[in-house]
mmCIF file of C-alpha atoms and ligand atoms in Angstrom:
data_model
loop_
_atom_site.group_PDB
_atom_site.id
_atom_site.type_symbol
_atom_site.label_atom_id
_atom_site.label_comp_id
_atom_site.label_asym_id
_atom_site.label_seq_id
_atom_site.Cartn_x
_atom_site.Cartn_y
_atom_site.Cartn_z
ATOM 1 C CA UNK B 79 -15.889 40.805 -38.818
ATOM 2 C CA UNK B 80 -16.848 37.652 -37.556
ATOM 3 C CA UNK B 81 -20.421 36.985 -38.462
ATOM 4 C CA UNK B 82 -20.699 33.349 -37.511
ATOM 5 C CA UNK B 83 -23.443 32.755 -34.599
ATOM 6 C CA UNK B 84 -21.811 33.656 -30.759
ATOM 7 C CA UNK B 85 -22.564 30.759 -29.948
ATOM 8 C CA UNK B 86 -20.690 28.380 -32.189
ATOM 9 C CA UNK B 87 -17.519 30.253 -31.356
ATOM 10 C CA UNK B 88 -16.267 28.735 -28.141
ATOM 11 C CA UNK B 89 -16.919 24.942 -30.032
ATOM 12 C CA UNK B 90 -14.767 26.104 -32.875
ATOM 13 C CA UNK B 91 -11.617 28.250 -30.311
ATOM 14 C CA UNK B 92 -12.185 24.583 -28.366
ATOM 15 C CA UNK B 93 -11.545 22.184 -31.700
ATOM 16 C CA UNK B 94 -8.917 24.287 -32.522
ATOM 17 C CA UNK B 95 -7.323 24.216 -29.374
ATOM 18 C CA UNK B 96 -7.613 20.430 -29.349
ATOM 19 C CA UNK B 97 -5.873 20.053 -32.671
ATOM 20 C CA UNK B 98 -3.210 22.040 -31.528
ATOM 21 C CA UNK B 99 -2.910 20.139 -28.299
ATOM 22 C CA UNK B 100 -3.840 22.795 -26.168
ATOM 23 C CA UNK B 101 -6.426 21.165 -24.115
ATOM 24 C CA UNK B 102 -5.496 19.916 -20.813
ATOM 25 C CA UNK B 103 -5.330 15.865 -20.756
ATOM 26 C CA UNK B 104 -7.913 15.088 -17.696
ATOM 27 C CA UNK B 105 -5.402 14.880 -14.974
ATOM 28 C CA UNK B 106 -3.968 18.174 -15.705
ATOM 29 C CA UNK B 107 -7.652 19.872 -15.397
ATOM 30 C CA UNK B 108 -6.687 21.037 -11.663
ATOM 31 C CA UNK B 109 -2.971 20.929 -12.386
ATOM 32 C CA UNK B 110 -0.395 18.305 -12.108
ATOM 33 C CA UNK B 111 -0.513 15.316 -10.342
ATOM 34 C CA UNK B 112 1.419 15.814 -6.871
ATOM 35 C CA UNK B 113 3.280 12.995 -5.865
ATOM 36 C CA UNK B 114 5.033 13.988 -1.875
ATOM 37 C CA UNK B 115 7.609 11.985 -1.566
ATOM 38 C CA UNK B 116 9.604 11.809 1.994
ATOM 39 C CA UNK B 117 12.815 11.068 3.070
ATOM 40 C CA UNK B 118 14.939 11.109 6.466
ATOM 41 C CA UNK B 119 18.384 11.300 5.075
ATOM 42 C CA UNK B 120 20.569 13.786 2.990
ATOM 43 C CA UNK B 121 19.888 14.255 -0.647
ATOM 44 C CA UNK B 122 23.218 13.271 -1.104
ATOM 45 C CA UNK B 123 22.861 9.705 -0.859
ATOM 46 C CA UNK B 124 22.069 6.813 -2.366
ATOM 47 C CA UNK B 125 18.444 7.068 -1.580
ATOM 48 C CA UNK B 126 18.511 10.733 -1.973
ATOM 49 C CA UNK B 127 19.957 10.754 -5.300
ATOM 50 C CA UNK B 128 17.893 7.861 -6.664
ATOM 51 C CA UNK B 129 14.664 9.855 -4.858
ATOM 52 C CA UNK B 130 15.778 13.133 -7.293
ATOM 53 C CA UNK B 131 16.391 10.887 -10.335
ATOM 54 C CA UNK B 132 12.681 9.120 -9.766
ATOM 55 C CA UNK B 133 11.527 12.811 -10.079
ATOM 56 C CA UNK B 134 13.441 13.729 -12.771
ATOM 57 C CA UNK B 135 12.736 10.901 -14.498
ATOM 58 C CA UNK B 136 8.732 11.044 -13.870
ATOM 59 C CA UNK B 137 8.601 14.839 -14.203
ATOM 60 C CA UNK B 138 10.015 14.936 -17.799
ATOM 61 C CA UNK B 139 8.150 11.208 -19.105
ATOM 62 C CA UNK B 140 4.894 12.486 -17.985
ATOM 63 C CA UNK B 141 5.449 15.658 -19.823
ATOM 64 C CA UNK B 142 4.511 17.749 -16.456
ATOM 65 C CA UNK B 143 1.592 15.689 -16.319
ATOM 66 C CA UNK B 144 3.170 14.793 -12.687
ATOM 67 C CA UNK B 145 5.387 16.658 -10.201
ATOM 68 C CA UNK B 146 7.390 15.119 -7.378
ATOM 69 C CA UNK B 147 8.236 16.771 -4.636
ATOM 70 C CA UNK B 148 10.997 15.468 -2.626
ATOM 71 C CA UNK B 149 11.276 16.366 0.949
ATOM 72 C CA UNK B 150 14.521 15.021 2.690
ATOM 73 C CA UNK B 151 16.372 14.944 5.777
ATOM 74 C CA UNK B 152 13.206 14.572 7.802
ATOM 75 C CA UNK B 153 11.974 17.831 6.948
ATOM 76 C CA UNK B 154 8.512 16.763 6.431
ATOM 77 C CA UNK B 155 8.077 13.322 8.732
ATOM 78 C CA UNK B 156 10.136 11.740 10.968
ATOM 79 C CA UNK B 157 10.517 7.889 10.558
ATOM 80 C CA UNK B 158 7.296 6.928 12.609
ATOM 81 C CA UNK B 159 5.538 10.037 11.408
ATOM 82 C CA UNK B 160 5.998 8.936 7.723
ATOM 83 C CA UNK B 161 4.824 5.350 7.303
ATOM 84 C CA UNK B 162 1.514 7.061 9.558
ATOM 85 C CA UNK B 163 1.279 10.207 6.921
ATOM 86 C CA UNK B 164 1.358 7.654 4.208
ATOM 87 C CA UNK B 165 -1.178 5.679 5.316
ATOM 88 C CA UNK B 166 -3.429 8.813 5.606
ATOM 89 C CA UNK B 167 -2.382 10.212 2.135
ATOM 90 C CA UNK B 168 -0.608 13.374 3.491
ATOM 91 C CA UNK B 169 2.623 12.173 1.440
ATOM 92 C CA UNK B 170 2.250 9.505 -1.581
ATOM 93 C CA UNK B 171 5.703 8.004 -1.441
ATOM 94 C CA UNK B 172 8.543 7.109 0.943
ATOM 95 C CA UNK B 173 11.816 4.870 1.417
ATOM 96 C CA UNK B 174 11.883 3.822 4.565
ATOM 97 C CA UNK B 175 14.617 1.427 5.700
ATOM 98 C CA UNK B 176 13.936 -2.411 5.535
ATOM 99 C CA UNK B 177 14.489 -2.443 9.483
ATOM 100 C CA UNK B 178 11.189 -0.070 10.066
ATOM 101 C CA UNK B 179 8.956 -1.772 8.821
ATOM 102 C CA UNK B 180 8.106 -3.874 12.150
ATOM 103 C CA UNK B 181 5.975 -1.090 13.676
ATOM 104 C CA UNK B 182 3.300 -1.607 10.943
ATOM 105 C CA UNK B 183 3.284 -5.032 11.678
ATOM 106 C CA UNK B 184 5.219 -6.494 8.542
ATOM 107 C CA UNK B 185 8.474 -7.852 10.847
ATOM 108 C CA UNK B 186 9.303 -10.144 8.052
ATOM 109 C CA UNK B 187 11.291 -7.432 6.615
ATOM 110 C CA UNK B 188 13.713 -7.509 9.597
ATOM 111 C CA UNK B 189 15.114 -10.865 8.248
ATOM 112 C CA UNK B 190 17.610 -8.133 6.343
ATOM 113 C CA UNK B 191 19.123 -6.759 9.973
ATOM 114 C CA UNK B 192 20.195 -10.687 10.598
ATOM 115 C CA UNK B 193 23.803 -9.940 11.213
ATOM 116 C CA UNK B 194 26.184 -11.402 8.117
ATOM 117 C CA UNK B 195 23.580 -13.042 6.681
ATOM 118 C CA UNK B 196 24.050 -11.346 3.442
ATOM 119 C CA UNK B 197 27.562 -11.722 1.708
ATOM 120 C CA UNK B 198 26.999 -9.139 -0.660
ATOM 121 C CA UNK B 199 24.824 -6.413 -2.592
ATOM 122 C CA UNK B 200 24.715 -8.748 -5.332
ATOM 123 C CA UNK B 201 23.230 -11.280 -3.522
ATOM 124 C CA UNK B 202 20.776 -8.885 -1.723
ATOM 125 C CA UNK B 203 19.271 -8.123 -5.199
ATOM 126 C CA UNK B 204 18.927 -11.830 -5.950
ATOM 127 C CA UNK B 205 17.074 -12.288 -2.813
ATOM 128 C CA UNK B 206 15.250 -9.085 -3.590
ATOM 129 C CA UNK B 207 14.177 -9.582 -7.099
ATOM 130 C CA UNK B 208 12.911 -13.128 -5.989
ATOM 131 C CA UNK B 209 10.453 -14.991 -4.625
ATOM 132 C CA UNK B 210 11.331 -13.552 -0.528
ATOM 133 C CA UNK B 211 11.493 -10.134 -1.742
ATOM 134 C CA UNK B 212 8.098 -10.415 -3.659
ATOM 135 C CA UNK B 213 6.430 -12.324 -0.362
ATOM 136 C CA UNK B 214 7.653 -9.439 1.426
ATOM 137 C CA UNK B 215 6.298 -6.499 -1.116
ATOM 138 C CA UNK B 216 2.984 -8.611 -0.853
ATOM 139 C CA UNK B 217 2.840 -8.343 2.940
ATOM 140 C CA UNK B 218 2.441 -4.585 2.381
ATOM 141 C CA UNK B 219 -0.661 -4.667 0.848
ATOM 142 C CA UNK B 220 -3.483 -5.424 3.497
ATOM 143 C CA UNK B 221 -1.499 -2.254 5.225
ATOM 144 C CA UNK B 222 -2.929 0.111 1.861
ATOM 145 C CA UNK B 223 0.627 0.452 0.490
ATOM 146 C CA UNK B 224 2.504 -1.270 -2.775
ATOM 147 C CA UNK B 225 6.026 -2.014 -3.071
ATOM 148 C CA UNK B 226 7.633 -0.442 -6.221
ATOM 149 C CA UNK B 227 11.406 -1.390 -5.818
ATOM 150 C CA UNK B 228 14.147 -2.249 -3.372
ATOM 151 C CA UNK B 229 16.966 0.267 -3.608
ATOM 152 C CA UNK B 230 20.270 0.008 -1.545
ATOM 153 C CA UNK B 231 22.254 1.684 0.591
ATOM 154 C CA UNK B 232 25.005 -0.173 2.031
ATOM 155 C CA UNK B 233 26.565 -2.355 5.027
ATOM 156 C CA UNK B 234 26.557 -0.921 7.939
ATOM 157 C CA UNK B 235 29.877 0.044 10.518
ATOM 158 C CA UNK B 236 29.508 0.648 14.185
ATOM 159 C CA UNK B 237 30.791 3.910 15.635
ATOM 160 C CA UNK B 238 31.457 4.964 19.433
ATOM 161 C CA UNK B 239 33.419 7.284 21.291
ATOM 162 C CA UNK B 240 35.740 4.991 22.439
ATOM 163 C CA UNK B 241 38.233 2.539 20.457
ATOM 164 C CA UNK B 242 35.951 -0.478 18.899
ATOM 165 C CA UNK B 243 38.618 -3.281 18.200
ATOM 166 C CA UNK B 244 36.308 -6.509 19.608
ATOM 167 C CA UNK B 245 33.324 -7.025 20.446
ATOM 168 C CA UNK B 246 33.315 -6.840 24.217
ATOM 169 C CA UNK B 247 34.352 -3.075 23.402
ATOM 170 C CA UNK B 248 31.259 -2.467 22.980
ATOM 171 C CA UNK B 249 29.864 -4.016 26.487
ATOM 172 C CA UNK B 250 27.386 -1.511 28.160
ATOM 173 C CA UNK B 251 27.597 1.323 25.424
ATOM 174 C CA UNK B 252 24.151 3.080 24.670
ATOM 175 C CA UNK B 253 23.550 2.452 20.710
ATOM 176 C CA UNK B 254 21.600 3.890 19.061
ATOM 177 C CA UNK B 255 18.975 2.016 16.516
ATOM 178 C CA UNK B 256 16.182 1.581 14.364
ATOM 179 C CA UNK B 257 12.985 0.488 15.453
ATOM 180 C CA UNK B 258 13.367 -3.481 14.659
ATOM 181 C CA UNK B 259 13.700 -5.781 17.142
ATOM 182 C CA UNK B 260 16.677 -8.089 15.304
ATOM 183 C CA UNK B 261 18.745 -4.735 15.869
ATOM 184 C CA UNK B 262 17.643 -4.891 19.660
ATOM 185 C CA UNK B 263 18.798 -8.431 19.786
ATOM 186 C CA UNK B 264 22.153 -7.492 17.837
ATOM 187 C CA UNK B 265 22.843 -4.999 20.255
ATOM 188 C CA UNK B 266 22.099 -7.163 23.522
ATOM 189 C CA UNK B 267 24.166 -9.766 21.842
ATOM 190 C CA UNK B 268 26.886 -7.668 22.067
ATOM 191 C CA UNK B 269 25.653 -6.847 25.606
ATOM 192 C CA UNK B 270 25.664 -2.923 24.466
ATOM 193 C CA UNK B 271 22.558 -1.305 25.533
ATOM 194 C CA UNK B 272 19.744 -0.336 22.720
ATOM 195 C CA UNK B 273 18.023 2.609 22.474
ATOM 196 C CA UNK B 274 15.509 3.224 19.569
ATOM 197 C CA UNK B 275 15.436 7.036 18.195
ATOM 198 C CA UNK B 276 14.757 8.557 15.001
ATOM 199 C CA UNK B 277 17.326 8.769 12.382
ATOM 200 C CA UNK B 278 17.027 12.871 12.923
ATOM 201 C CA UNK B 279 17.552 12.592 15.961
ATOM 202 C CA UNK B 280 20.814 10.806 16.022
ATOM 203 C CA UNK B 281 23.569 13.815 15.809
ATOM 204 C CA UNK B 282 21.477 15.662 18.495
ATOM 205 C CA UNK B 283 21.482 12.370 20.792
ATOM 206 C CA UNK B 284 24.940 11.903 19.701
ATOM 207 C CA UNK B 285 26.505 15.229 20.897
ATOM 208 C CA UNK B 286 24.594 15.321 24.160
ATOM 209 C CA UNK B 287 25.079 11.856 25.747
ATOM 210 C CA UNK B 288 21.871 10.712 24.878
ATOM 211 C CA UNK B 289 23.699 7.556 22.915
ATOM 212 C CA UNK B 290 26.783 6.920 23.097
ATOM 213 C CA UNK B 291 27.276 4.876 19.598
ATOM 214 C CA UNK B 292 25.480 4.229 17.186
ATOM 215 C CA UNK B 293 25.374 1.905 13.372
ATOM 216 C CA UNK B 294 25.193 3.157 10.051
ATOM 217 C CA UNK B 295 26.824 2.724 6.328
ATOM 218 C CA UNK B 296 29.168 5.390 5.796
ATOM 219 C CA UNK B 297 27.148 7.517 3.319
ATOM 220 C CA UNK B 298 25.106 8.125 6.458
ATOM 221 C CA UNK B 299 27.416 8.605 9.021
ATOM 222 C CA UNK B 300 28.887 11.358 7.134
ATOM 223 C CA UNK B 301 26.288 12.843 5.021
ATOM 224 C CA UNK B 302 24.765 13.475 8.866
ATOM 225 C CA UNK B 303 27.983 14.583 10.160
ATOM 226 C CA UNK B 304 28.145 11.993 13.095
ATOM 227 C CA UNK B 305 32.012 11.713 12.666
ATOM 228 C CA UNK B 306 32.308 15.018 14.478
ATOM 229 C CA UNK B 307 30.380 13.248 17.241
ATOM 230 C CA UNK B 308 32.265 9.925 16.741
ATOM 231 C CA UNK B 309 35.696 8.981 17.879
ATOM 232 C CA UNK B 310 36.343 5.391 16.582
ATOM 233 C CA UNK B 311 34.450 3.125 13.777
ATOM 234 C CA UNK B 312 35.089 -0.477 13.075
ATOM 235 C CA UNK B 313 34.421 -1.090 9.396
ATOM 236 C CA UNK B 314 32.442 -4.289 10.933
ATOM 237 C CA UNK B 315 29.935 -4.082 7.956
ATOM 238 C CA UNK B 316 28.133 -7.014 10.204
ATOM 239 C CA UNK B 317 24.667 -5.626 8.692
ATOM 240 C CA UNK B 318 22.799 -4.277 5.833
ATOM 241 C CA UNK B 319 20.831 -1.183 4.861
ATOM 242 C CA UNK B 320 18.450 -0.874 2.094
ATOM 243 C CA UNK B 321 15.163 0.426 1.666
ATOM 244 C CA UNK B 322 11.869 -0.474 -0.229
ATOM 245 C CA UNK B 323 10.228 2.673 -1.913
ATOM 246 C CA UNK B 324 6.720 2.231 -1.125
ATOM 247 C CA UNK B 325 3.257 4.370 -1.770
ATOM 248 C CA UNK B 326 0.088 4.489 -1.135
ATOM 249 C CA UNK B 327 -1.951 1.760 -2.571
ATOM 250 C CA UNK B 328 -5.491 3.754 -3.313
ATOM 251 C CA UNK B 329 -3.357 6.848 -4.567
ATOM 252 C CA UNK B 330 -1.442 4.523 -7.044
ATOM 253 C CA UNK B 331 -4.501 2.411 -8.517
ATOM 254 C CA UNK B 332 -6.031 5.841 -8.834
ATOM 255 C CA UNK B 333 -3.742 7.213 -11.245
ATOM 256 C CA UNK B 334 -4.247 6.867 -14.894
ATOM 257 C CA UNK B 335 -3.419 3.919 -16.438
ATOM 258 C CA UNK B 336 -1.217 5.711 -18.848
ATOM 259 C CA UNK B 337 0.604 7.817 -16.067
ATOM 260 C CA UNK B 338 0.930 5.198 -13.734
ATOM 261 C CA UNK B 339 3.042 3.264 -16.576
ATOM 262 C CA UNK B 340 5.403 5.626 -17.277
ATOM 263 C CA UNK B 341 6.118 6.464 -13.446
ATOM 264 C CA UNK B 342 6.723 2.252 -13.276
ATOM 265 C CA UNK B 343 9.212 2.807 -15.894
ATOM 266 C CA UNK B 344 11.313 5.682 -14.187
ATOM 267 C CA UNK B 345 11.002 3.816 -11.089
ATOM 268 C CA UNK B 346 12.717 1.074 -12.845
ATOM 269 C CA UNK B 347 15.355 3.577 -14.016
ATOM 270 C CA UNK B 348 15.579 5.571 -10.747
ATOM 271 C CA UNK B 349 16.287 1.907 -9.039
ATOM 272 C CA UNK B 350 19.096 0.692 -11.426
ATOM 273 C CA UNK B 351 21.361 4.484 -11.176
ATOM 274 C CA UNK B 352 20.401 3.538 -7.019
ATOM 275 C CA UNK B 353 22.031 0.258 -7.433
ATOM 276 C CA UNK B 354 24.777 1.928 -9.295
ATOM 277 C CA UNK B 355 26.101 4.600 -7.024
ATOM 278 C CA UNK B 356 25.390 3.133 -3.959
ATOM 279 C CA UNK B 357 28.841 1.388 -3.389
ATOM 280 C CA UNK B 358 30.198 3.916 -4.699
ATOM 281 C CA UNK B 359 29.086 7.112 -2.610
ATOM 282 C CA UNK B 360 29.461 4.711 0.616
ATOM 283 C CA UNK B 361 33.535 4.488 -0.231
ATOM 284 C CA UNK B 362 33.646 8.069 -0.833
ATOM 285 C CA UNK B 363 32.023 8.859 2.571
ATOM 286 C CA UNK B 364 34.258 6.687 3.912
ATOM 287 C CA UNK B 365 37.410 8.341 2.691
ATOM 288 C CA UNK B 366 35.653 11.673 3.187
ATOM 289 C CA UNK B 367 35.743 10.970 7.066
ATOM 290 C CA UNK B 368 39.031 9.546 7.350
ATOM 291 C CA UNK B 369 40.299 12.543 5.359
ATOM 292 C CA UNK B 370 38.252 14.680 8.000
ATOM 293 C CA UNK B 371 40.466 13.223 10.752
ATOM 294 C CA UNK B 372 37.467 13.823 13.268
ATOM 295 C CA UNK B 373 37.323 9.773 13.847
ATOM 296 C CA UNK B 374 39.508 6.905 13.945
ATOM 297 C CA UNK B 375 38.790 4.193 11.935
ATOM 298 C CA UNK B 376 39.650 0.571 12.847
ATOM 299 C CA UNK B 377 39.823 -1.102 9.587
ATOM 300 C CA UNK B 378 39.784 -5.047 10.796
ATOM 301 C CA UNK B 379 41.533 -7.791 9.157
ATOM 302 C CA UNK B 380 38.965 -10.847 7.904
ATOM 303 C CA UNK B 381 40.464 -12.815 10.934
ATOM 304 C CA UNK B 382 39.449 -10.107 13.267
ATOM 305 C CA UNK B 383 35.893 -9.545 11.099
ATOM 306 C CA UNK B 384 35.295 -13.339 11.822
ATOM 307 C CA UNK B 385 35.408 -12.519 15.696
ATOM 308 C CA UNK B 386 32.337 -10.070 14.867
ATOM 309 C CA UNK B 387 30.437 -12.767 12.974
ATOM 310 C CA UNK B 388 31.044 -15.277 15.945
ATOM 311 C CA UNK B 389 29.914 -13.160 18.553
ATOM 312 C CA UNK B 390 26.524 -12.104 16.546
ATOM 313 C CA UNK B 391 26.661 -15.522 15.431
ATOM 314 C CA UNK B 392 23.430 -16.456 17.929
ATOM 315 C CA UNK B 393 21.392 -13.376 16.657
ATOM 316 C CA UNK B 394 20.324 -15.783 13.715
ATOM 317 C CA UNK B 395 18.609 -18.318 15.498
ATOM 318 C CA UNK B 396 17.597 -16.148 18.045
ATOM 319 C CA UNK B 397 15.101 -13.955 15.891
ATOM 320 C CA UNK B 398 14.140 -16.766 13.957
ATOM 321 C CA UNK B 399 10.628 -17.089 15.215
ATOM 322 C CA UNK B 400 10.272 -13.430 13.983
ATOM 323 C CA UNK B 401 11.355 -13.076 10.797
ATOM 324 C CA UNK B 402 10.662 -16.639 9.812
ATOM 325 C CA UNK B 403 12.710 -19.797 10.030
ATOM 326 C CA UNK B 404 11.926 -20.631 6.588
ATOM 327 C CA UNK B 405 13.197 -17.522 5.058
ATOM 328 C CA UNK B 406 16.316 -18.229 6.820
ATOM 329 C CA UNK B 407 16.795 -21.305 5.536
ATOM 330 C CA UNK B 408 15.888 -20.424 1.642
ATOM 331 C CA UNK B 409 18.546 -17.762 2.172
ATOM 332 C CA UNK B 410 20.958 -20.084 3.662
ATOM 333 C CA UNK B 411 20.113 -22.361 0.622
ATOM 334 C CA UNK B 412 20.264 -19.876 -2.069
ATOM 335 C CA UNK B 413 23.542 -18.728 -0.540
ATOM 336 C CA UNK B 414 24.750 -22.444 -1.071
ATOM 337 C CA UNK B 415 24.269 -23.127 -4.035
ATOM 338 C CA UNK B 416 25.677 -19.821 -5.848
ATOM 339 C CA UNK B 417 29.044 -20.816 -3.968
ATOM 340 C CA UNK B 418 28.795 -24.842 -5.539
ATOM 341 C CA UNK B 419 28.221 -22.857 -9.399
HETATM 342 C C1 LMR W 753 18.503 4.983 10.020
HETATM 343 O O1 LMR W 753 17.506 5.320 10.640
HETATM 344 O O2 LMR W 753 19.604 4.798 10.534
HETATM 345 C C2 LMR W 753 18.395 4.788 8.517
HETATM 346 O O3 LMR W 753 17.281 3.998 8.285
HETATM 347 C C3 LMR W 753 18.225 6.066 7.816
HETATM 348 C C4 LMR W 753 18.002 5.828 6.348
HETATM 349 O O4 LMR W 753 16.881 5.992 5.904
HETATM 350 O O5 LMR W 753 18.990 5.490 5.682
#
C-alpha cells in the first residue's frame, strides 16, 4: 500500500514521467505543430514530390513534433486564393510559380518569364542562390512572408490545337497564362491573344474553347492531362518555370527555435532531391505524351528555335521598366562571363 501523502504523488508519476521522456515538449502540449501546405499541381511533379519529401523529411526530424499536410492540385486554394490564405494564416506554406508573384506587388520576380533569358537550370540556380535571388526573397518580407528556397520545374513548350512550326502560327490564338504581365507581353509579341486563368482551370478552359493554347513544361502538361486537349506542341522551351516555397513570416518566427532549425534543414534537403528530379520527370512526361499519341509534337531544330528567340527577342527590353533594367543587365553579365571561363 502506498502510504506516502496524496498529495506528493502526482510530483513523483510527473518526475518519473519526465525521466522517461514522457512529458510532452511545449509545442506538443495541444498536439503537433500543423504546417498546411498548398499546391496547384499534381503530386507527381517536381514540386509535388519535393512538397512530400519536405514533409517527410520535417515529420520524421521533428520526431512528430510537426505535421505537414500537403494539399495539391488546387484542392485547397486556387492560385489567387493561396498567396491571400497565406497572408491570413489559413495555410502556412505554398510554392507558387515565380510568374505569380506580381499580384502581391513583388513584379521583380517576373524577370524569370523574360523569354530565353536563361540558358539553363544550372544557371537559374546561380542566379537563384545569389545576390538577385536573395533581393528578390527580401522583397517578400514587408508582404508578412519569408522565402525558404527556389525549387524548379522546368522550361516551358507551347501547345495549341493546331500545328505550331513558327511563330506567326500562333497569330490570334487564345493562350492561356499566368497572372504576370511579361507573359502578357510574350504572348502579344507573338500577336496570340492572352488570357489569364488559374492553373485548375486550364483542362476545363482547354476542352471547352475557353483557350485555345496554352504554355507549360511537360511535367505539367501531362501530369494535368492537357495532351488530350492538345493537338500540336513545339518543344520551344522559350521560358522558365520554377517556384519559390514561401510561408508565413509571423507563423515561422513563432516556431521554436529548435523546430524551426530542423524544418530549415529538410527544406534544404527537400530543395536539392527538387533540383534532382526535375529534369528528369519533365523528359519522362515528355515521352509519356508522345507515347500517348494524343498530340503531335514539333521537335524544332536550333536553327528553327533561333526563329522563336528572334521573334520574342523585343519582350526583353520591352518589360524592362518592370522587372528592372538592372537585373537584366547583371544577368546578361553573369551570363557573360561563365561563357569567357
Ligand atoms: C501554371 O499556372 O501554369 C503553373 O504555375 C502551375 C505550377 O504551379 O506549376
Amino acid at each position: 500500500m502506498d502510504t506516502r501523502p496524496r498529495a506528493r504523488r502526482p510530483l513523483v508519476a510527473a518526475l518519473l514521467a519526465g525521466c522517461l521522456g514522457l512529458i510532452a515538449a511545449p509545442a506538443l502540449a495541444d498536439g503537433p505543430i500543423v504546417i498546411k501546405f498548398s499546391h496547384v499541381v499534381a503530386a507527381n511533379t517536381p514540386k509535388g514530390r519535393a512538397a512530400d519529401r519536405f514533409k517527410q523529411l520535417a515529420e520524421e526530424r521533428t520526431k512528430g513534433r510537426v505535421r505537414v499536410e500537403v494539399y495539391p492540385n488546387s484542392t485547397l486554394y486556387k492560385d489567387k486564393e493561396e498567396l491571400e490564405a497565406l497572408q491570413l494564416g489559413s495555410v502556412q506554406m505554398l510554392a507558387p510559380s515565380l510568374a505569380k508573384f506580381g499580384p502581391l506587388g513583388v513584379k521583380q520576380f517576373e524577370i524569370f518569364d523574360v523569354p530565353y533569358m536563361f540558358p539553363n537550370a544550372e544557371f537559374l540556380e546561380r542566379i537563384e542562390d545569389g545576390p538577385i535571388g536573395r533581393k528578390l526573397m527580401a522583397a517578400l518580407e514587408p508582404k508578412g512572408i519569408t522565402g525558404l528556397a527556389f525549387w524548379d520545374n522546368g522550361f516551358k513548350v507551347f501547345s495549341a490545337n493546331k500545328p505550331i512550326n513558327v511563330p506567326a502560327d500562333l497569330k490570334g490564338v487564345k493562350m492561356r497564362i499566368q497572372s504576370s504581365k511579361v507573359l502578357e507581353a510574350e504572348m502579344r509579341a507573338l500577336d496570340a491573344i492572352p488570357q489569364v486563368m488559374a492553373f485548375g482551370d486550364v483542362y476545363q478552359g482547354l476542352q471547352t474553347g475557353v483557350v485555345d493554347g496554352t504554355e507549360n513544361p511537360w511535367s505539367n502538361m501531362y501530369t494535368q492531362k492537357m495532351h488530350e486537349v492538345q493537338k500540336y506542341a513545339v518543344d520551344t522551351y522559350h521560358g522558365y518555370l520554377g517556384y519559390a516555397v514561401i510561408v508565413n513570416t509571423k507563423f515561422w518566427q513563432g516556431l521554436p527555435a529548435d523546430i524551426r532549425t530542423i524544418l530549415e534543414g529538410a527544406m534544404k534537403d527537400a530543395t536539392a532531391y527538387d533540383h534532382e528530379i526535375a529534369r528528369k520527370d519533365n523528359d519522362e512526361a515528355m515521352d509519356a505524351i508522345a507515347k500517348s499519341g494524343r498530340t503531335t509534337i514539333i521537335h524544332l531544330t536550333p536553327a528553327q528555335r533561333a526563329v522563336w528567340e528572334q521573334a520574342l527577342a523585343p519582350v526583353r527590353k520591352e518589360v524592362a521598366g518592370r522587372v528592372g533594367s538592372d537585373v537584366i543587365d547583371e544577368i546578361v553579365k553573369e551570363q557573360a562571363s561563365i561563357a569567357k571561363h
